[in-house]
């Protein structure tokens, strides 16, 4: 099963996807991840009663409003919005695959006071099926993909591993 984290990394950096999926895991040491978790917890701390946590094993959704059928996903910054949209679309796909239909998503950027509605289209579903195949192929490769040399590498938990 493709995990939500793998979908995130597939869009962020295929090298990161490969490293993570092949057991080189450094995220727990990342201050950035800790900051993200802090924002997540403080933003949603008072709303925990309203939203349910859903755990499908390969995908964990922290804040689902079952009454409105909306997944709320909070992020620290909107700089990598395309990655966040892809991950949330995958969550909507997983819900549908598990017979929970008609769900939409809202991306929230509390620092920027921005929100974005995310929906799942038929075109998205075909794309997601391609992502799953590509993720499987990339993680099965013998060699790690090359470094991508993007500005956001400096904020990646694997920065030292890749560049130093
Ligand atoms: S530092 Fe850059 S190249 Fe290395 S895994 Fe992270 S995003 Fe990919």
PDB file of C-alpha atoms and ligand atoms in Angstrom:
ATOM      1  CA  UNK A   1       0.000   0.000   0.000  1.00  0.00           C
ATOM      2  CA  UNK A   2       1.252   3.497  -0.821  1.00  0.00           C
ATOM      3  CA  UNK A   3       1.423   5.661   2.288  1.00  0.00           C
ATOM      4  CA  UNK A   4       0.466   9.327   2.552  1.00  0.00           C
ATOM      5  CA  UNK A   5       4.100  10.136   3.373  1.00  0.00           C
ATOM      6  CA  UNK A   6       5.291   8.417   0.192  1.00  0.00           C
ATOM      7  CA  UNK A   7       2.850  10.460  -1.904  1.00  0.00           C
ATOM      8  CA  UNK A   8       4.154  13.601  -0.202  1.00  0.00           C
ATOM      9  CA  UNK A   9       7.795  12.698  -0.900  1.00  0.00           C
ATOM     10  CA  UNK A  10       7.064  11.576  -4.474  1.00  0.00           C
ATOM     11  CA  UNK A  11       5.960  15.123  -5.252  1.00  0.00           C
ATOM     12  CA  UNK A  12       8.618  16.793  -3.120  1.00  0.00           C
ATOM     13  CA  UNK A  13      11.701  14.820  -4.206  1.00  0.00           C
ATOM     14  CA  UNK A  14      12.055  11.309  -5.599  1.00  0.00           C
ATOM     15  CA  UNK A  15      15.412  10.895  -3.889  1.00  0.00           C
ATOM     16  CA  UNK A  16      13.732  11.590  -0.554  1.00  0.00           C
ATOM     17  CA  UNK A  17      11.032   9.067  -1.439  1.00  0.00           C
ATOM     18  CA  UNK A  18      13.674   6.433  -2.177  1.00  0.00           C
ATOM     19  CA  UNK A  19      15.718   7.154   0.984  1.00  0.00           C
ATOM     20  CA  UNK A  20      12.656   7.098   3.235  1.00  0.00           C
ATOM     21  CA  UNK A  21      11.177   3.976   1.651  1.00  0.00           C
ATOM     22  CA  UNK A  22      14.492   2.135   1.853  1.00  0.00           C
ATOM     23  CA  UNK A  23      14.951   2.673   5.563  1.00  0.00           C
ATOM     24  CA  UNK A  24      17.075   5.847   5.680  1.00  0.00           C
ATOM     25  CA  UNK A  25      14.739   7.778   7.957  1.00  0.00           C
ATOM     26  CA  UNK A  26      15.868  11.086   9.408  1.00  0.00           C
ATOM     27  CA  UNK A  27      12.582  12.950   9.783  1.00  0.00           C
ATOM     28  CA  UNK A  28      12.404  12.354  13.513  1.00  0.00           C
ATOM     29  CA  UNK A  29      15.583  14.418  13.893  1.00  0.00           C
ATOM     30  CA  UNK A  30      14.274  17.350  11.937  1.00  0.00           C
ATOM     31  CA  UNK A  31      13.422  20.513  13.829  1.00  0.00           C
ATOM     32  CA  UNK A  32      11.242  21.527  10.916  1.00  0.00           C
ATOM     33  CA  UNK A  33       9.060  18.485  11.342  1.00  0.00           C
ATOM     34  CA  UNK A  34       8.847  19.216  15.064  1.00  0.00           C
ATOM     35  CA  UNK A  35       7.766  22.791  14.288  1.00  0.00           C
ATOM     36  CA  UNK A  36       5.124  21.517  11.894  1.00  0.00           C
ATOM     37  CA  UNK A  37       3.794  19.156  14.547  1.00  0.00           C
ATOM     38  CA  UNK A  38       3.724  21.978  17.084  1.00  0.00           C
ATOM     39  CA  UNK A  39       1.660  24.196  14.774  1.00  0.00           C
ATOM     40  CA  UNK A  40      -0.606  21.258  14.077  1.00  0.00           C
ATOM     41  CA  UNK A  41      -1.190  20.520  17.734  1.00  0.00           C
ATOM     42  CA  UNK A  42      -1.646  24.135  18.834  1.00  0.00           C
ATOM     43  CA  UNK A  43      -3.926  24.991  15.913  1.00  0.00           C
ATOM     44  CA  UNK A  44      -6.174  22.040  16.474  1.00  0.00           C
ATOM     45  CA  UNK A  45      -5.866  21.617  20.210  1.00  0.00           C
ATOM     46  CA  UNK A  46      -9.202  23.258  20.934  1.00  0.00           C
ATOM     47  CA  UNK A  47     -10.958  21.656  18.004  1.00  0.00           C
ATOM     48  CA  UNK A  48     -10.080  18.052  18.823  1.00  0.00           C
ATOM     49  CA  UNK A  49     -13.600  17.265  19.970  1.00  0.00           C
ATOM     50  CA  UNK A  50     -15.118  18.343  16.688  1.00  0.00           C
ATOM     51  CA  UNK A  51     -12.823  16.329  14.421  1.00  0.00           C
ATOM     52  CA  UNK A  52     -12.158  12.603  14.301  1.00  0.00           C
ATOM     53  CA  UNK A  53      -8.866  10.856  13.645  1.00  0.00           C
ATOM     54  CA  UNK A  54      -8.996   8.184  10.953  1.00  0.00           C
ATOM     55  CA  UNK A  55      -6.305   5.539  10.666  1.00  0.00           C
ATOM     56  CA  UNK A  56      -6.276   3.323   7.579  1.00  0.00           C
ATOM     57  CA  UNK A  57      -2.890   1.856   8.452  1.00  0.00           C
ATOM     58  CA  UNK A  58      -1.107   3.247   5.395  1.00  0.00           C
ATOM     59  CA  UNK A  59      -2.747   6.657   5.723  1.00  0.00           C
ATOM     60  CA  UNK A  60      -3.578   8.542   8.913  1.00  0.00           C
ATOM     61  CA  UNK A  61      -5.944  11.501   8.741  1.00  0.00           C
ATOM     62  CA  UNK A  62      -5.722  13.673  11.834  1.00  0.00           C
ATOM     63  CA  UNK A  63      -8.785  15.870  11.496  1.00  0.00           C
ATOM     64  CA  UNK A  64     -11.914  14.661   9.781  1.00  0.00           C
ATOM     65  CA  UNK A  65     -15.178  16.487  10.211  1.00  0.00           C
ATOM     66  CA  UNK A  66     -17.606  13.588   9.767  1.00  0.00           C
ATOM     67  CA  UNK A  67     -20.678  15.821   9.893  1.00  0.00           C
ATOM     68  CA  UNK A  68     -19.531  18.084   7.036  1.00  0.00           C
ATOM     69  CA  UNK A  69     -17.468  15.324   5.352  1.00  0.00           C
ATOM     70  CA  UNK A  70     -14.386  17.532   5.244  1.00  0.00           C
ATOM     71  CA  UNK A  71     -10.722  16.680   5.906  1.00  0.00           C
ATOM     72  CA  UNK A  72      -8.812  19.583   7.470  1.00  0.00           C
ATOM     73  CA  UNK A  73      -5.080  19.582   6.842  1.00  0.00           C
ATOM     74  CA  UNK A  74      -2.904  22.227   8.458  1.00  0.00           C
ATOM     75  CA  UNK A  75       0.522  23.239   7.129  1.00  0.00           C
ATOM     76  CA  UNK A  76       3.257  25.574   8.286  1.00  0.00           C
ATOM     77  CA  UNK A  77       3.822  27.370   4.994  1.00  0.00           C
ATOM     78  CA  UNK A  78       2.170  27.498   1.569  1.00  0.00           C
ATOM     79  CA  UNK A  79       5.499  27.517  -0.304  1.00  0.00           C
ATOM     80  CA  UNK A  80       5.065  23.893  -1.415  1.00  0.00           C
ATOM     81  CA  UNK A  81       1.338  24.074  -1.960  1.00  0.00           C
ATOM     82  CA  UNK A  82       1.434  21.676  -4.930  1.00  0.00           C
ATOM     83  CA  UNK A  83       2.787  18.964  -2.617  1.00  0.00           C
ATOM     84  CA  UNK A  84       0.098  19.622   0.008  1.00  0.00           C
ATOM     85  CA  UNK A  85      -2.669  19.558  -2.609  1.00  0.00           C
ATOM     86  CA  UNK A  86      -1.395  16.229  -3.972  1.00  0.00           C
ATOM     87  CA  UNK A  87      -1.257  14.678  -0.503  1.00  0.00           C
ATOM     88  CA  UNK A  88      -4.748  15.867   0.367  1.00  0.00           C
ATOM     89  CA  UNK A  89      -6.127  14.580  -2.947  1.00  0.00           C
ATOM     90  CA  UNK A  90      -4.603  11.226  -2.044  1.00  0.00           C
ATOM     91  CA  UNK A  91      -6.411  11.303   1.298  1.00  0.00           C
ATOM     92  CA  UNK A  92      -9.694  11.988  -0.537  1.00  0.00           C
ATOM     93  CA  UNK A  93      -8.918   9.062  -2.846  1.00  0.00           C
ATOM     94  CA  UNK A  94      -8.234   6.749   0.100  1.00  0.00           C
ATOM     95  CA  UNK A  95     -11.541   7.784   1.690  1.00  0.00           C
ATOM     96  CA  UNK A  96     -13.353   6.956  -1.546  1.00  0.00           C
ATOM     97  CA  UNK A  97     -11.531   3.620  -1.830  1.00  0.00           C
ATOM     98  CA  UNK A  98     -12.781   2.849   1.670  1.00  0.00           C
ATOM     99  CA  UNK A  99     -16.391   3.612   0.682  1.00  0.00           C
ATOM    100  CA  UNK A 100     -16.533   7.050   2.307  1.00  0.00           C
ATOM    101  CA  UNK A 101     -17.831   9.064  -0.640  1.00  0.00           C
ATOM    102  CA  UNK A 102     -18.375  12.783  -1.245  1.00  0.00           C
ATOM    103  CA  UNK A 103     -15.536  14.006   0.989  1.00  0.00           C
ATOM    104  CA  UNK A 104     -13.747  17.304   0.282  1.00  0.00           C
ATOM    105  CA  UNK A 105     -10.631  18.807   1.829  1.00  0.00           C
ATOM    106  CA  UNK A 106      -9.486  22.128   3.208  1.00  0.00           C
ATOM    107  CA  UNK A 107      -5.818  23.072   3.380  1.00  0.00           C
ATOM    108  CA  UNK A 108      -5.124  25.522   6.162  1.00  0.00           C
ATOM    109  CA  UNK A 109      -2.088  27.789   6.535  1.00  0.00           C
ATOM    110  CA  UNK A 110      -2.640  29.461   9.901  1.00  0.00           C
ATOM    111  CA  UNK A 111       0.538  31.572   9.757  1.00  0.00           C
ATOM    112  CA  UNK A 112      -0.483  33.069   6.418  1.00  0.00           C
ATOM    113  CA  UNK A 113      -4.201  33.066   7.306  1.00  0.00           C
ATOM    114  CA  UNK A 114      -4.958  31.223   4.084  1.00  0.00           C
ATOM    115  CA  UNK A 115      -7.225  28.300   3.262  1.00  0.00           C
ATOM    116  CA  UNK A 116      -7.734  26.349   0.059  1.00  0.00           C
ATOM    117  CA  UNK A 117     -10.527  23.967  -0.857  1.00  0.00           C
ATOM    118  CA  UNK A 118      -9.397  20.683  -2.468  1.00  0.00           C
ATOM    119  CA  UNK A 119     -11.622  18.258  -4.368  1.00  0.00           C
ATOM    120  CA  UNK A 120     -11.042  14.910  -6.086  1.00  0.00           C
ATOM    121  CA  UNK A 121     -11.913  14.670  -9.798  1.00  0.00           C
ATOM    122  CA  UNK A 122     -11.992  11.647 -12.125  1.00  0.00           C
ATOM    123  CA  UNK A 123      -8.794  12.977 -13.729  1.00  0.00           C
ATOM    124  CA  UNK A 124      -7.155  13.081 -10.286  1.00  0.00           C
ATOM    125  CA  UNK A 125      -8.093   9.439  -9.715  1.00  0.00           C
ATOM    126  CA  UNK A 126      -6.346   8.356 -12.937  1.00  0.00           C
ATOM    127  CA  UNK A 127      -3.320  10.455 -11.981  1.00  0.00           C
ATOM    128  CA  UNK A 128      -3.193   8.929  -8.502  1.00  0.00           C
ATOM    129  CA  UNK A 129      -3.172   5.428  -9.968  1.00  0.00           C
ATOM    130  CA  UNK A 130      -0.112   6.469 -12.016  1.00  0.00           C
ATOM    131  CA  UNK A 131       1.557   7.949  -8.896  1.00  0.00           C
ATOM    132  CA  UNK A 132       1.114   4.640  -7.086  1.00  0.00           C
ATOM    133  CA  UNK A 133       2.796   2.706  -9.902  1.00  0.00           C
ATOM    134  CA  UNK A 134       5.646   5.212 -10.165  1.00  0.00           C
ATOM    135  CA  UNK A 135       6.191   5.237  -6.402  1.00  0.00           C
ATOM    136  CA  UNK A 136       6.442   1.454  -6.449  1.00  0.00           C
ATOM    137  CA  UNK A 137       8.940   1.578  -9.339  1.00  0.00           C
ATOM    138  CA  UNK A 138      11.103   4.299  -7.750  1.00  0.00           C
ATOM    139  CA  UNK A 139      11.307   2.604  -4.367  1.00  0.00           C
ATOM    140  CA  UNK A 140      12.247  -0.698  -6.009  1.00  0.00           C
ATOM    141  CA  UNK A 141      15.162   0.889  -7.922  1.00  0.00           C
ATOM    142  CA  UNK A 142      18.549  -0.406  -6.878  1.00  0.00           C
ATOM    143  CA  UNK A 143      20.154   3.026  -6.762  1.00  0.00           C
ATOM    144  CA  UNK A 144      19.089   6.192  -5.028  1.00  0.00           C
ATOM    145  CA  UNK A 145      17.928   8.952  -7.447  1.00  0.00           C
ATOM    146  CA  UNK A 146      20.273  11.962  -7.826  1.00  0.00           C
ATOM    147  CA  UNK A 147      20.061  15.099  -5.675  1.00  0.00           C
ATOM    148  CA  UNK A 148      17.612  17.618  -7.112  1.00  0.00           C
ATOM    149  CA  UNK A 149      19.440  20.848  -6.123  1.00  0.00           C
ATOM    150  CA  UNK A 150      16.312  22.828  -5.274  1.00  0.00           C
ATOM    151  CA  UNK A 151      16.227  25.831  -2.919  1.00  0.00           C
ATOM    152  CA  UNK A 152      14.065  23.854  -0.501  1.00  0.00           C
ATOM    153  CA  UNK A 153      16.819  21.207  -0.088  1.00  0.00           C
ATOM    154  CA  UNK A 154      18.258  23.344   2.728  1.00  0.00           C
ATOM    155  CA  UNK A 155      15.076  22.747   4.751  1.00  0.00           C
ATOM    156  CA  UNK A 156      15.003  18.997   4.093  1.00  0.00           C
ATOM    157  CA  UNK A 157      15.854  16.518   6.860  1.00  0.00           C
ATOM    158  CA  UNK A 158      18.227  14.761   4.411  1.00  0.00           C
ATOM    159  CA  UNK A 159      20.209  17.925   3.561  1.00  0.00           C
ATOM    160  CA  UNK A 160      23.391  16.841   5.323  1.00  0.00           C
ATOM    161  CA  UNK A 161      23.080  13.327   3.949  1.00  0.00           C
ATOM    162  CA  UNK A 162      22.782  14.658   0.380  1.00  0.00           C
ATOM    163  CA  UNK A 163      25.234  17.552   0.369  1.00  0.00           C
ATOM    164  CA  UNK A 164      27.840  17.109   3.104  1.00  0.00           C
TER     165      UNK A 164
HETATM  166  S1  LIG B   1      18.127  17.384   0.400  1.00  0.00           S
HETATM  167 FE1  LIG B   1      17.188  17.804  -1.603  1.00  0.00          FE
HETATM  168  S2  LIG B   1      17.934  16.130  -2.906  1.00  0.00           S
HETATM  169 FE2  LIG B   1      18.240  15.487  -0.792  1.00  0.00          FE
HETATM  170  S3  LIG B   1      16.442  14.320  -0.283  1.00  0.00           S
HETATM  171 FE3  LIG B   1      16.096  16.409   0.402  1.00  0.00          FE
HETATM  172  S4  LIG B   1      15.014  17.431  -1.266  1.00  0.00           S
HETATM  173 FE4  LIG B   1      15.922  15.538  -2.092  1.00  0.00          FE
END
